[in-house]
Amino acid sequence: MAELTFQVLVELMRFTSLYCHPLCNSSPTSACRKKTGRMPVVAGRLRDPDINPCLLESDASTRCMDEYNYDKERCSAHFLKYKNCRKFWNSIMIQRRRDGVKPSMPTAAERDIILQAMGKMPY
């Protein structure tokens, strides 16, 4: 019975992210999660196009930073585009919240329709 309880505890720890892979030899940190291949929940949500409306702009700025060896001056246009994207979709979200529309952030499909109706990228 004690073995069964220990196995159940180990399984529980795996699902609550308290478990660290044996190859890690450390506490459950982000470094350990990288080795086990798990993505943190917050990072997963940021990669979701339904939640993050500025995913393309974010990726473009990250790519630019990688290309130019993290020289921020060379990537300022990408940063500005990302900042304007966030401002635009934040204003849409605030307006939808005021109007009582749920969810307050439009889904990716709804955002495509909004952008097509505008005719051009507002940012």
PDB file of N, CA and C in Angstrom, residues 1-16 18-20 22:
ATOM      1  N   MET A   1       0.822  -1.194   0.000  1.00  0.00           N
ATOM      2  CA  MET A   1       0.000   0.000   0.000  1.00  0.00           C
ATOM      3  C   MET A   1       0.861   1.252   0.000  1.00  0.00           C
ATOM      4  N   ALA A   2       1.999   1.215   0.718  1.00  0.00           N
ATOM      5  CA  ALA A   2       2.890   2.377   0.776  1.00  0.00           C
ATOM      6  C   ALA A   2       3.476   2.676  -0.600  1.00  0.00           C
ATOM      7  N   GLU A   3       3.794   1.622  -1.379  1.00  0.00           N
ATOM      8  CA  GLU A   3       4.337   1.831  -2.729  1.00  0.00           C
ATOM      9  C   GLU A   3       3.298   2.492  -3.629  1.00  0.00           C
ATOM     10  N   LEU A   4       2.075   2.072  -3.519  1.00  0.00           N
ATOM     11  CA  LEU A   4       1.017   2.651  -4.327  1.00  0.00           C
ATOM     12  C   LEU A   4       0.842   4.134  -4.007  1.00  0.00           C
ATOM     13  N   THR A   5       0.912   4.465  -2.740  1.00  0.00           N
ATOM     14  CA  THR A   5       0.779   5.859  -2.323  1.00  0.00           C
ATOM     15  C   THR A   5       1.934   6.684  -2.870  1.00  0.00           C
ATOM     16  N   PHE A   6       3.160   6.152  -2.840  1.00  0.00           N
ATOM     17  CA  PHE A   6       4.313   6.867  -3.362  1.00  0.00           C
ATOM     18  C   PHE A   6       4.170   7.082  -4.865  1.00  0.00           C
ATOM     19  N   GLN A   7       3.724   6.079  -5.601  1.00  0.00           N
ATOM     20  CA  GLN A   7       3.538   6.217  -7.049  1.00  0.00           C
ATOM     21  C   GLN A   7       2.468   7.255  -7.364  1.00  0.00           C
ATOM     22  N   VAL A   8       1.415   7.267  -6.599  1.00  0.00           N
ATOM     23  CA  VAL A   8       0.359   8.258  -6.798  1.00  0.00           C
ATOM     24  C   VAL A   8       0.906   9.653  -6.530  1.00  0.00           C
ATOM     25  N   LEU A   9       1.721   9.790  -5.502  1.00  0.00           N
ATOM     26  CA  LEU A   9       2.325  11.078  -5.172  1.00  0.00           C
ATOM     27  C   LEU A   9       3.243  11.560  -6.296  1.00  0.00           C
ATOM     28  N   VAL A  10       4.041  10.672  -6.842  1.00  0.00           N
ATOM     29  CA  VAL A  10       4.937  11.038  -7.946  1.00  0.00           C
ATOM     30  C   VAL A  10       4.123  11.491  -9.149  1.00  0.00           C
ATOM     31  N   GLU A  11       3.053  10.775  -9.476  1.00  0.00           N
ATOM     32  CA  GLU A  11       2.205  11.162 -10.601  1.00  0.00           C
ATOM     33  C   GLU A  11       1.552  12.521 -10.356  1.00  0.00           C
ATOM     34  N   LEU A  12       1.115  12.748  -9.139  1.00  0.00           N
ATOM     35  CA  LEU A  12       0.515  14.027  -8.783  1.00  0.00           C
ATOM     36  C   LEU A  12       1.526  15.156  -8.937  1.00  0.00           C
ATOM     37  N   MET A  13       2.756  14.916  -8.502  1.00  0.00           N
ATOM     38  CA  MET A  13       3.795  15.934  -8.599  1.00  0.00           C
ATOM     39  C   MET A  13       4.111  16.248 -10.055  1.00  0.00           C
ATOM     40  N   ARG A  14       4.060  15.263 -10.922  1.00  0.00           N
ATOM     41  CA  ARG A  14       4.313  15.503 -12.344  1.00  0.00           C
ATOM     42  C   ARG A  14       3.280  16.448 -12.923  1.00  0.00           C
ATOM     43  N   PHE A  15       2.026  16.257 -12.569  1.00  0.00           N
ATOM     44  CA  PHE A  15       0.965  17.065 -13.146  1.00  0.00           C
ATOM     45  C   PHE A  15       0.864  18.445 -12.511  1.00  0.00           C
ATOM     46  N   THR A  16       1.396  18.621 -11.329  1.00  0.00           N
ATOM     47  CA  THR A  16       1.352  19.942 -10.701  1.00  0.00           C
ATOM     48  C   THR A  16       2.661  20.687 -10.888  1.00  0.00           C
ATOM     49  N   LEU A  18       5.558  20.128  -9.901  1.00  0.00           N
ATOM     50  CA  LEU A  18       6.515  20.113  -8.809  1.00  0.00           C
ATOM     51  C   LEU A  18       7.584  19.057  -9.049  1.00  0.00           C
ATOM     52  N   TYR A  19       7.319  18.205 -10.014  1.00  0.00           N
ATOM     53  CA  TYR A  19       8.232  17.116 -10.327  1.00  0.00           C
ATOM     54  C   TYR A  19       9.293  17.607 -11.291  1.00  0.00           C
ATOM     55  N   CYS A  20      10.517  17.239 -11.066  1.00  0.00           N
ATOM     56  CA  CYS A  20      11.601  17.586 -11.970  1.00  0.00           C
ATOM     57  C   CYS A  20      12.170  16.298 -12.545  1.00  0.00           C
ATOM     58  N   PRO A  22      14.511  13.378 -13.648  1.00  0.00           N
ATOM     59  CA  PRO A  22      15.701  12.880 -12.944  1.00  0.00           C
ATOM     60  C   PRO A  22      17.012  13.347 -13.571  1.00  0.00           C
TER      61      PRO A  22
END
